Amino acid sequence: MPQLPSSTFLETRRPLLKAVLDLLGPQYDYISLLATDDAGLSFRSAPGETEIAEPLWVQRGLLFRAQRAGRIAELALNEPSETASGLAARVSDGIDVLFASNPAGTTYPSLPDEEARAEFHAPVEQDPFSADPATILDRLTAIRDRCLQVKTIASARTRADFVRVSRLFLSPHRELCQSYLWSQAYIFGVARRDALSKGSFRALSGRKGLEILDELENRTPSLLAELEELLGAVKIEPGEYEVILAPDIAGTLAHESFGHGVELDMFVKGRAKAAEYLGKAVASPLVTMYDGAAKIEHTGSFLFDDEGTLASEVAVIEKGIFRAGLADLLSAAALGLPATGNGRREAYDHKAYARMTNTYFAPGKDRLEDMIAKIRRGWLIDRLNSGMEDPKNWGIQLVALVGREILDGKLTGRVASPVICSGSVPEVLSAIDMVSGDFELSGSGACGKGHKEFAKVSSGGPYVKTRMRLG
Amino acid sequence: MMLNTIKAALDSLALADWRITEVRRRGSETYFIKRRQDLCRAIEAVDYKVTLYVDGEERGRRVRGEATVSVHPTMEGAELTSILEKARFAATRIKNPSYTLPTPAPALIDFPLSAFSARPPVEWMEPLREALYRADGRDGALINSLELYLTAQEIHILNSRGLDVSWKGHRGYIEYVVEARGPEGSVELMDDCAFSEPDFDRLSAELAAHLALVRDRAVAQPLPTLAKLPLLVTGKAAEDLLEYFFLNAQASRVYTKASPYAIGAAVLGGEPCLENLELRAEAFLPGNPASTPFDADGIPLAPRPLIDQGRLVALSGPARYGAYLGLAPSGDFPLFSVAPGSASPEELRAAPHLETAMFSDFYVDPNSGDFGGELRLAYWFDGNRRLPVTGGSVSGNLVENFPCLRLSSRLCQGARASVPESMLLPWCSITGAE
């Protein structure tokens, strides 16, 4: 399979950028540069129109980070000067203004800058950037039209985004380069009967090219069936229930509870309840949870993070015991811990935070049908809408579009929508008493830190059975 | 100059039309942990978006194709030509109904320069910090962390029909976490706020209000399950609920039939309602950084009723949708307002109810009107006492509730709108925390 080439922009400017760092090096205790050149294509087909645009992930720019006497400053720009000396002067002027404006700022231990040189260029099976856009639009339009043939479908649209990530990280002792492709594709449908409208969707994602469209086409029948069910959906009676969380919901439980909950910048700020539980039981012994960009290939995977730390995999929870958090470089320095390759930025002009990559529960040994058979009165929760973290007080919120009723060990066919799931993180995780052998990851959409700073991640794993409050 | 370079490259392609949007940004950011400055950042960037249009014919009707691409200031020569040529080729693959680009027209509203223009963003950081931290530590509640951003922007839109408009704006933004200690330990609340003027009193009041809320959260009891209690939704959640109507008045949703609305028809099926729904698209709300004199096509914006006496009278949206729907282009509005309701805040709070203060994340479905979320803080009024409660969740449906809901006569300014500060919904589910 051919490999994704390096960005021409980054390659042609690499010598100049290295020269800039050589000039800046003597002025600071630490200096580094992240150079980004991410390109993207977004194809959309809606009733009456098609569109070719760009996804929000497109960016090209330079981010300089400097440390002097322990303090940190960053300058982002995308109109670099033509000469190394000109750019170096502009950067040092800008950073010196920042240091002057922050005389009493936090001081950090010296940021590490060990030798590392590596390159990664991912293989591409079907490159969307060299395909005729008409073929992509035709396929998306065919899926759209297939949905619109159903009488109760008022509207349907399809979308496919492809992003080619190219990054270069330079420091006096590090030179790292990577390029890879990720994609996501959607079908959105709105069913309508009289004054009632209900929407749902199918989403796919991964480190793949046009082959994602083959999978999208296969999802249409189940979406149409679900939209019909949603027109007859009931409201859930509020209460605590036994629940089976589908992989996208379970993955979001992992993501919100012990993903966001153990981002170590929260520890630095005293915002993480998890800090009191290192080495202690936080979940049932059936629960093992990981986060990492290194071992799993999905939308959260990379060779190095946006601070030049090589990717790793962190065993966050092992058999119910909380083992380790996720560290960006500054949090790691503040806490005296190693960085874990979780320092990520929404774009070159954004701050780096401790962020997740691919977050998942490890699969177990149970079968979904046995999990359903164990439930006297409960729900199978599916089709994630959103989740929200609460690292300080360990609440959990998950919003799902589909709940399937289980009574006396059988699915009844009754559907509830939407389903607001809430609970206490330790209670929900400790109540996990069955974990299936399935494994699915979802990486569509984006992860926010609070309500901003969007990062591309994936989450998932198996089906898990637990107890939650539903309403 | 890059604009001229892009225009020259576009002129060499066989295009029917083009549009260029240039946004120049200079920003300063400061990050605080408690009172201590943690990190400082600065941004200097210019971004270009170029839309290329080609015309053709398909089965005897005129069609238009378009594609939008980012042009980075480092692009020139062969790279620039290549990216524009690929976008032109992509545009030829689109066969949408034909429409014409807007032509030059003057601004319809006054758009005064922000008072932030007096100094560069970095020089505002300290006065803003002082205002934001004024109430810090009051009665034991303090600011755990705060992120402060201020960006000066210059926006310039030009197209091949001679349209050439530009304006300047400032976007200030804070995200903050407040904490307080109660009998069960430390609790927190997180929120954010955008601003376009150095209104220090407003910013100070925002933080003070949230410090008071987190003190209440620190002593809040778990939410009990409360059957048949009306829900008083306030603040941002009220704005999110009313945005349901604004979203369904978007031309893109009406054209693609994601929205069931039609011009002239009642948005709620004609059923009599206790409150008249009057919703207006807005270009400018004082202090709101989303305010703009022109939309992304360069159409000048002025306030425009979208829903009048509960009926849809106009749509908001980009120029092409107006043409697709046979309507005059009205513009794509970033903001909206809803007229005050008939009930005073005191009237809304007179009988037992659950008043929401802060959600973990408030969900509103733009298709169904379903809504819900987990409560970080609410107030339960049982007829005698007003008790802070926390945890649990609420859910309901806005369309079902609207005929019988009451809107406050007092307005508040939100992130995207000026709306009644609260609404009382009679039929919702309340799931207790225990």
Short mmCIF file of C-alpha atoms in Angstrom, two decimals, chain B:
data_model
loop_
_atom_site.label_atom_id
_atom_site.label_comp_id
_atom_site.label_asym_id
_atom_site.label_seq_id
_atom_site.Cartn_x
_atom_site.Cartn_y
_atom_site.Cartn_z
CA MET B 1 -0.19 41.48 -0.76
CA MET B 2 -1.79 38.09 -0.41
CA LEU B 3 -5.27 39.25 -1.43
CA ASN B 4 -3.94 40.49 -4.74
CA THR B 5 -1.98 37.26 -5.21
CA ILE B 6 -5.13 35.21 -4.67
CA LYS B 7 -7.20 37.43 -6.96
CA ALA B 8 -4.63 37.17 -9.71
CA ALA B 9 -4.59 33.39 -9.39
CA LEU B 10 -8.41 33.27 -9.50
CA ASP B 11 -8.51 35.49 -12.57
CA SER B 12 -6.41 32.93 -14.44
CA LEU B 13 -9.07 30.22 -13.91
CA ALA B 14 -12.32 29.92 -15.87
CA LEU B 15 -14.66 30.83 -13.04
CA ALA B 16 -18.17 32.25 -13.00
CA ASP B 17 -17.60 33.92 -9.64
CA TRP B 18 -15.42 33.83 -6.55
CA ARG B 19 -15.42 35.05 -2.95
CA ILE B 20 -12.48 35.65 -0.64
CA THR B 21 -12.74 36.06 3.13
CA GLU B 22 -9.68 37.35 4.97
CA VAL B 23 -9.56 37.32 8.78
CA ARG B 24 -6.58 38.90 10.57
CA ARG B 25 -6.17 38.04 14.24
CA ARG B 26 -3.94 39.35 17.00
CA GLY B 27 -4.67 37.77 20.34
CA SER B 28 -3.42 37.49 23.89
CA GLU B 29 -4.22 34.70 26.32
CA THR B 30 -3.48 34.32 30.02
CA TYR B 31 -4.13 31.23 32.09
CA PHE B 32 -4.57 31.35 35.87
CA ILE B 33 -4.49 28.67 38.52
CA LYS B 34 -6.11 30.23 41.56
CA ARG B 35 -4.66 33.76 41.53
CA ARG B 36 -1.37 32.81 39.96
CA GLN B 37 -0.62 33.44 36.32
CA ASP B 38 0.35 30.12 34.81
CA LEU B 39 1.01 30.59 31.14
CA CYS B 40 0.91 33.42 28.60
CA ARG B 41 0.32 33.03 24.89
CA ALA B 42 0.03 35.25 21.85
CA ILE B 43 -1.35 34.64 18.37
CA GLU B 44 -0.69 36.52 15.14
CA ALA B 45 -2.43 34.96 12.18
CA VAL B 46 -4.22 35.70 8.95
CA ASP B 47 -6.59 33.17 7.41
CA TYR B 48 -8.08 33.09 3.94
CA LYS B 49 -11.12 31.13 2.75
CA VAL B 50 -11.74 31.13 -0.98
CA THR B 51 -14.97 29.94 -2.61
CA LEU B 52 -14.90 29.23 -6.33
CA TYR B 53 -18.05 29.09 -8.45
CA VAL B 54 -18.59 27.51 -11.85
CA ASP B 55 -21.78 27.51 -13.88
CA GLY B 56 -23.15 24.89 -16.20
CA GLU B 57 -26.24 23.19 -17.51
CA GLU B 58 -27.80 19.95 -16.42
CA ARG B 59 -30.85 18.55 -18.22
CA GLY B 60 -31.78 21.95 -19.60
CA ARG B 61 -31.56 23.89 -16.36
CA ARG B 62 -28.82 26.25 -15.22
CA VAL B 63 -26.74 24.91 -12.36
CA ARG B 64 -23.98 26.28 -10.16
CA GLY B 65 -21.17 24.47 -8.48
CA GLU B 66 -18.98 25.78 -5.70
CA ALA B 67 -16.14 24.61 -3.51
CA THR B 68 -14.43 26.31 -0.56
CA VAL B 69 -10.78 25.94 0.29
CA SER B 70 -8.38 27.44 2.84
CA VAL B 71 -5.51 29.42 1.42
CA HIS B 72 -2.63 29.85 3.83
CA PRO B 73 -0.45 32.97 3.66
CA THR B 74 2.56 30.79 2.91
CA MET B 75 0.99 29.56 -0.33
CA GLU B 76 2.19 31.05 -3.57
CA GLY B 77 3.12 30.13 -7.11
CA ALA B 78 2.59 26.50 -8.01
CA GLU B 79 1.11 25.51 -4.66
CA LEU B 80 -1.52 28.26 -4.77
CA THR B 81 -2.39 27.52 -8.38
CA SER B 82 -2.68 23.81 -7.64
CA ILE B 83 -5.00 24.19 -4.66
CA LEU B 84 -7.28 26.61 -6.50
CA GLU B 85 -7.36 24.45 -9.60
CA LYS B 86 -8.33 21.40 -7.52
CA ALA B 87 -11.10 23.44 -5.90
CA ARG B 88 -12.30 24.61 -9.31
CA PHE B 89 -12.38 21.03 -10.54
CA ALA B 90 -14.30 19.98 -7.41
CA ALA B 91 -16.80 22.81 -8.03
CA THR B 92 -17.52 21.45 -11.51
CA ARG B 93 -18.77 18.27 -9.80
CA ILE B 94 -21.49 20.16 -7.94
CA LYS B 95 -24.75 20.78 -9.81
CA ASN B 96 -26.87 22.84 -7.45
CA PRO B 97 -29.64 25.22 -8.50
CA SER B 98 -28.20 28.43 -9.88
CA TYR B 99 -28.08 31.67 -7.92
CA THR B 100 -26.23 34.97 -8.05
CA LEU B 101 -23.79 36.36 -5.55
CA PRO B 102 -24.67 39.48 -3.57
CA THR B 103 -23.62 42.77 -5.08
CA PRO B 104 -22.28 45.74 -3.12
CA ALA B 105 -24.63 47.20 -0.54
CA PRO B 106 -23.85 49.41 2.44
CA ALA B 107 -24.11 48.31 6.02
CA LEU B 108 -27.59 48.67 7.49
CA ILE B 109 -26.58 49.01 11.13
CA ASP B 110 -24.08 51.08 13.05
CA PHE B 111 -21.18 48.91 14.09
CA PRO B 112 -19.06 50.97 16.47
CA LEU B 113 -15.46 50.12 17.19
CA SER B 114 -15.01 48.28 20.45
CA ALA B 115 -13.47 50.21 23.31
CA PHE B 116 -10.84 47.43 23.33
CA SER B 117 -9.43 49.08 20.19
CA ALA B 118 -7.72 51.70 22.35
CA ARG B 119 -4.88 49.33 23.27
CA PRO B 120 -3.33 46.06 22.05
CA PRO B 121 -4.87 42.93 23.60
CA VAL B 122 -1.88 42.22 25.86
CA GLU B 123 -2.38 45.56 27.63
CA TRP B 124 -5.94 44.62 28.60
CA MET B 125 -4.96 41.44 30.41
CA GLU B 126 -4.23 43.02 33.79
CA PRO B 127 -7.32 45.29 33.99
CA LEU B 128 -9.50 42.34 32.97
CA ARG B 129 -7.83 40.11 35.55
CA GLU B 130 -8.47 42.68 38.26
CA ALA B 131 -12.16 42.93 37.39
CA LEU B 132 -12.63 39.17 37.17
CA TYR B 133 -10.99 38.49 40.52
CA ARG B 134 -12.78 41.26 42.44
CA ALA B 135 -15.14 38.84 44.22
CA ASP B 136 -12.62 36.02 44.56
CA GLY B 137 -12.57 34.52 48.04
CA ARG B 138 -15.81 36.18 49.14
CA ASP B 139 -17.55 34.06 51.77
CA GLY B 140 -15.22 31.17 51.16
CA ALA B 141 -15.87 30.66 47.44
CA LEU B 142 -12.91 31.11 45.16
CA ILE B 143 -11.79 30.93 41.57
CA ASN B 144 -9.98 27.61 41.02
CA SER B 145 -8.81 28.46 37.50
CA LEU B 146 -9.55 30.95 34.76
CA GLU B 147 -8.61 31.24 31.12
CA LEU B 148 -8.71 34.72 29.61
CA TYR B 149 -8.63 35.37 25.87
CA LEU B 150 -8.81 38.63 23.92
CA THR B 151 -8.49 38.72 20.14
CA ALA B 152 -8.61 41.71 17.82
CA GLN B 153 -10.01 40.75 14.43
CA GLU B 154 -10.21 42.44 11.05
CA ILE B 155 -12.61 40.80 8.62
CA HIS B 156 -12.61 41.52 4.91
CA ILE B 157 -14.99 39.95 2.36
CA LEU B 158 -14.78 40.54 -1.34
CA ASN B 159 -16.32 38.84 -4.35
CA SER B 160 -16.19 38.90 -8.10
CA ARG B 161 -19.33 41.09 -8.26
CA GLY B 162 -17.52 44.07 -6.74
CA LEU B 163 -18.60 43.43 -3.16
CA ASP B 164 -15.88 44.64 -0.81
CA VAL B 165 -16.73 45.03 2.88
CA SER B 166 -14.60 45.06 5.99
CA TRP B 167 -14.98 45.68 9.66
CA LYS B 168 -13.15 45.25 12.95
CA GLY B 169 -14.21 43.48 16.10
CA HIS B 170 -12.89 42.14 19.37
CA ARG B 171 -13.66 38.79 20.89
CA GLY B 172 -13.07 38.37 24.58
CA TYR B 173 -13.70 35.03 26.24
CA ILE B 174 -13.30 33.52 29.66
CA GLU B 175 -13.71 29.96 30.86
CA TYR B 176 -13.58 29.57 34.61
CA VAL B 177 -14.03 27.12 37.44
CA VAL B 178 -15.23 28.23 40.86
CA GLU B 179 -15.11 26.12 44.01
CA ALA B 180 -16.37 26.10 47.54
CA ARG B 181 -16.15 23.77 50.47
CA GLY B 182 -19.20 22.29 52.13
CA PRO B 183 -19.97 19.56 54.66
CA GLU B 184 -19.41 16.84 52.02
CA GLY B 185 -16.17 18.32 50.74
CA SER B 186 -15.17 20.60 47.91
CA VAL B 187 -17.47 21.20 44.95
CA GLU B 188 -17.06 23.17 41.74
CA LEU B 189 -18.98 24.77 38.89
CA MET B 190 -17.63 25.61 35.47
CA ASP B 191 -18.93 28.19 33.01
CA ASP B 192 -17.85 30.54 30.26
CA CYS B 193 -18.65 33.98 28.95
CA ALA B 194 -17.90 35.87 25.73
CA PHE B 195 -17.68 39.67 25.52
CA SER B 196 -16.70 42.37 23.07
CA GLU B 197 -16.34 45.41 25.34
CA PRO B 198 -14.29 46.14 28.49
CA ASP B 199 -17.42 46.09 30.65
CA PHE B 200 -15.58 45.39 33.88
CA ASP B 201 -18.70 45.60 36.04
CA ARG B 202 -20.50 43.02 33.91
CA LEU B 203 -17.53 40.62 34.04
CA SER B 204 -17.08 41.14 37.75
CA ALA B 205 -20.78 40.47 38.31
CA GLU B 206 -20.59 37.29 36.21
CA LEU B 207 -17.89 35.82 38.44
CA ALA B 208 -19.56 37.05 41.62
CA ALA B 209 -22.83 35.39 40.62
CA HIS B 210 -21.10 32.07 40.02
CA LEU B 211 -19.19 32.27 43.27
CA ALA B 212 -22.58 32.61 44.99
CA LEU B 213 -23.91 29.61 43.02
CA VAL B 214 -21.01 27.39 44.00
CA ARG B 215 -21.50 28.30 47.66
CA ASP B 216 -25.06 27.03 47.24
CA ARG B 217 -23.83 23.87 45.53
CA ALA B 218 -21.56 23.23 48.49
CA VAL B 219 -24.58 22.92 50.79
CA ALA B 220 -27.00 21.46 48.24
CA GLN B 221 -28.87 18.26 49.06
CA PRO B 222 -29.29 15.42 46.55
CA LEU B 223 -32.24 16.09 44.26
CA PRO B 224 -35.24 13.99 45.31
CA THR B 225 -37.54 12.46 42.70
CA LEU B 226 -40.28 15.09 42.34
CA ALA B 227 -43.34 14.05 40.43
CA LYS B 228 -45.62 16.52 38.67
CA LEU B 229 -43.56 19.57 39.57
CA PRO B 230 -43.21 22.37 37.01
CA LEU B 231 -39.70 23.10 35.82
CA LEU B 232 -38.40 26.68 35.77
CA VAL B 233 -35.56 26.71 33.23
CA THR B 234 -33.28 29.73 33.52
CA GLY B 235 -30.28 31.39 31.92
CA LYS B 236 -28.31 29.49 29.30
CA ALA B 237 -30.69 26.55 29.29
CA ALA B 238 -33.58 28.91 28.54
CA GLU B 239 -31.54 30.32 25.67
CA ASP B 240 -30.78 26.80 24.40
CA LEU B 241 -34.48 25.90 24.46
CA LEU B 242 -35.56 29.01 22.58
CA GLU B 243 -32.77 28.45 20.05
CA TYR B 244 -34.80 25.41 18.91
CA PHE B 245 -37.12 27.84 17.12
CA PHE B 246 -34.26 29.87 15.67
CA LEU B 247 -32.56 26.73 14.31
CA ASN B 248 -35.76 25.57 12.65
CA ALA B 249 -36.13 28.98 11.03
CA GLN B 250 -32.78 28.48 9.27
CA ALA B 251 -33.18 28.41 5.50
CA SER B 252 -30.90 25.38 5.19
CA ARG B 253 -33.13 23.29 7.47
CA VAL B 254 -36.32 24.45 5.76
CA TYR B 255 -34.90 23.80 2.28
CA THR B 256 -33.71 20.30 3.16
CA LYS B 257 -36.97 19.64 5.08
CA ALA B 258 -35.13 18.90 8.29
CA SER B 259 -37.36 21.67 9.65
CA PRO B 260 -41.13 21.28 9.19
CA TYR B 261 -41.68 25.04 9.16
CA ALA B 262 -43.20 26.93 6.23
CA ILE B 263 -43.49 30.67 5.64
CA GLY B 264 -46.89 31.83 6.86
CA ALA B 265 -47.61 28.71 8.89
CA ALA B 266 -47.81 28.47 12.68
CA VAL B 267 -44.62 26.98 14.07
CA LEU B 268 -46.55 25.10 16.73
CA GLY B 269 -49.38 23.80 14.64
CA GLY B 270 -51.76 26.64 15.40
CA GLU B 271 -52.60 25.42 18.86
CA PRO B 272 -53.45 28.33 21.20
CA CYS B 273 -50.56 29.20 23.50
CA LEU B 274 -50.37 31.12 26.74
CA GLU B 275 -47.44 33.09 25.36
CA ASN B 276 -47.00 34.66 21.94
CA LEU B 277 -43.76 33.58 20.34
CA GLU B 278 -41.97 36.57 18.78
CA LEU B 279 -38.50 35.78 17.55
CA ARG B 280 -36.23 38.11 15.65
CA ALA B 281 -32.90 37.53 13.91
CA GLU B 282 -30.30 40.00 15.18
CA ALA B 283 -27.07 41.30 13.74
CA PHE B 284 -25.95 43.21 16.81
CA LEU B 285 -26.41 42.70 20.53
CA PRO B 286 -24.42 45.09 22.74
CA GLY B 287 -21.30 43.46 24.15
CA ASN B 288 -21.73 40.29 22.09
CA PRO B 289 -18.69 39.36 19.99
CA ALA B 290 -20.81 37.36 17.53
CA SER B 291 -22.35 40.66 16.35
CA THR B 292 -21.57 41.44 12.74
CA PRO B 293 -22.70 44.04 10.17
CA PHE B 294 -22.44 41.57 7.26
CA ASP B 295 -22.91 37.84 6.92
CA ALA B 296 -20.38 35.46 5.37
CA ASP B 297 -21.69 36.26 1.86
CA GLY B 298 -21.27 40.00 2.49
CA ILE B 299 -25.02 40.64 2.79
CA PRO B 300 -25.67 43.60 5.12
CA LEU B 301 -27.71 42.55 8.13
CA ALA B 302 -30.43 44.35 10.04
CA PRO B 303 -32.83 42.98 12.69
CA ARG B 304 -35.54 40.93 11.05
CA PRO B 305 -38.61 39.22 12.51
CA LEU B 306 -38.55 35.49 11.82
CA ILE B 307 -41.49 34.36 13.96
CA ASP B 308 -44.36 36.79 14.54
CA GLN B 309 -47.39 35.89 16.66
CA GLY B 310 -46.23 32.28 16.45
CA ARG B 311 -46.05 32.22 12.63
CA LEU B 312 -42.93 31.90 10.51
CA VAL B 313 -42.54 35.09 8.48
CA ALA B 314 -38.94 34.92 7.27
CA LEU B 315 -35.85 32.73 7.27
CA SER B 316 -32.22 33.29 8.16
CA GLY B 317 -29.60 31.82 5.87
CA PRO B 318 -26.90 32.22 3.24
CA ALA B 319 -27.77 33.73 -0.14
CA ARG B 320 -28.07 30.45 -1.98
CA TYR B 321 -30.95 29.14 0.13
CA GLY B 322 -32.98 32.27 -0.49
CA ALA B 323 -32.63 31.61 -4.21
CA TYR B 324 -33.41 27.89 -3.85
CA LEU B 325 -36.61 28.75 -1.96
CA GLY B 326 -37.63 31.63 -4.20
CA LEU B 327 -37.12 34.20 -1.46
CA ALA B 328 -35.14 37.42 -1.41
CA PRO B 329 -31.84 36.80 0.40
CA SER B 330 -32.22 37.92 3.99
CA GLY B 331 -28.77 37.08 5.29
CA ASP B 332 -27.34 34.52 7.66
CA PHE B 333 -27.78 35.90 11.18
CA PRO B 334 -25.52 34.89 14.09
CA LEU B 335 -27.85 36.06 16.87
CA PHE B 336 -31.52 36.16 17.77
CA SER B 337 -33.89 37.64 20.30
CA VAL B 338 -37.18 36.53 21.79
CA ALA B 339 -39.66 39.08 23.07
CA PRO B 340 -40.38 39.21 26.78
CA GLY B 341 -43.19 37.05 28.06
CA SER B 342 -46.18 37.96 30.12
CA ALA B 343 -45.15 36.67 33.54
CA SER B 344 -43.00 38.55 36.01
CA PRO B 345 -40.08 36.65 37.54
CA GLU B 346 -41.93 36.73 40.88
CA GLU B 347 -45.08 35.28 39.35
CA LEU B 348 -43.12 32.42 37.82
CA ARG B 349 -41.64 31.58 41.21
CA ALA B 350 -44.81 31.94 43.29
CA ALA B 351 -45.96 28.29 43.26
CA PRO B 352 -43.88 25.14 43.96
CA HIS B 353 -41.38 24.39 41.22
CA LEU B 354 -37.86 23.19 40.48
CA GLU B 355 -35.64 26.01 39.20
CA THR B 356 -32.58 24.98 37.22
CA ALA B 357 -29.36 26.93 37.75
CA MET B 358 -26.59 24.88 36.12
CA PHE B 359 -26.54 21.71 34.07
CA SER B 360 -23.59 19.42 33.36
CA ASP B 361 -24.49 19.85 29.71
CA PHE B 362 -27.94 20.79 28.49
CA TYR B 363 -29.25 18.79 25.55
CA VAL B 364 -31.90 20.09 23.12
CA ASP B 365 -32.78 18.04 20.05
CA PRO B 366 -33.37 20.37 17.08
CA ASN B 367 -35.64 17.81 15.37
CA SER B 368 -37.94 16.68 18.16
CA GLY B 369 -37.63 19.45 20.77
CA ASP B 370 -36.67 16.85 23.39
CA PHE B 371 -34.42 18.27 26.07
CA GLY B 372 -32.69 17.24 29.27
CA GLY B 373 -29.56 17.07 31.34
CA GLU B 374 -27.96 16.27 34.64
CA LEU B 375 -28.29 19.03 37.24
CA ARG B 376 -25.18 20.43 38.91
CA LEU B 377 -27.35 22.93 40.81
CA ALA B 378 -31.03 23.67 41.05
CA TYR B 379 -33.41 25.20 43.59
CA TRP B 380 -36.47 23.34 44.83
CA PHE B 381 -39.25 25.63 46.00
CA ASP B 382 -41.76 23.54 47.94
CA GLY B 383 -44.13 26.42 48.63
CA ASN B 384 -42.29 27.57 51.73
CA ARG B 385 -38.57 27.10 51.34
CA ARG B 386 -36.15 27.47 48.46
CA LEU B 387 -33.58 24.69 48.83
CA PRO B 388 -30.44 24.16 46.74
CA VAL B 389 -30.34 20.65 45.29
CA THR B 390 -27.83 18.82 43.12
CA GLY B 391 -27.54 15.68 41.01
CA GLY B 392 -30.25 13.79 39.21
CA SER B 393 -31.63 14.95 35.88
CA VAL B 394 -34.61 16.48 34.14
CA SER B 395 -36.10 15.83 30.72
CA GLY B 396 -39.06 16.92 28.67
CA ASN B 397 -40.22 18.10 25.28
CA LEU B 398 -40.43 21.79 24.35
CA VAL B 399 -43.08 21.35 21.65
CA GLU B 400 -45.42 19.53 24.04
CA ASN B 401 -44.89 22.12 26.75
CA PHE B 402 -45.06 25.29 24.68
CA PRO B 403 -48.86 25.81 24.59
CA CYS B 404 -48.87 25.97 28.39
CA LEU B 405 -45.48 27.37 29.23
CA ARG B 406 -44.92 30.86 30.64
CA LEU B 407 -42.10 33.18 29.64
CA SER B 408 -40.52 35.74 31.94
CA SER B 409 -41.08 39.42 31.25
CA ARG B 410 -37.45 40.08 32.17
CA LEU B 411 -34.78 39.59 29.52
CA CYS B 412 -31.20 38.39 29.84
CA GLN B 413 -28.28 38.46 27.44
CA GLY B 414 -26.78 35.11 26.51
CA ALA B 415 -24.05 33.84 24.22
CA ARG B 416 -26.24 33.98 21.12
CA ALA B 417 -29.39 35.78 22.10
CA SER B 418 -31.43 38.15 24.17
CA VAL B 419 -34.18 36.01 25.66
CA PRO B 420 -36.57 35.83 28.63
CA GLU B 421 -34.45 34.96 31.64
CA SER B 422 -36.65 31.99 32.52
CA MET B 423 -39.56 29.86 31.35
CA LEU B 424 -41.92 27.68 33.36
CA LEU B 425 -42.65 24.31 31.78
CA PRO B 426 -45.52 22.31 33.27
CA TRP B 427 -44.73 18.78 32.01
CA CYS B 428 -41.26 17.43 32.63
CA SER B 429 -39.67 14.39 34.26
CA ILE B 430 -37.47 14.85 37.26
CA THR B 431 -35.14 11.97 38.16
CA GLY B 432 -33.80 12.15 41.67
CA ALA B 433 -30.16 11.73 42.61
CA GLU B 434 -30.84 8.94 45.08
#
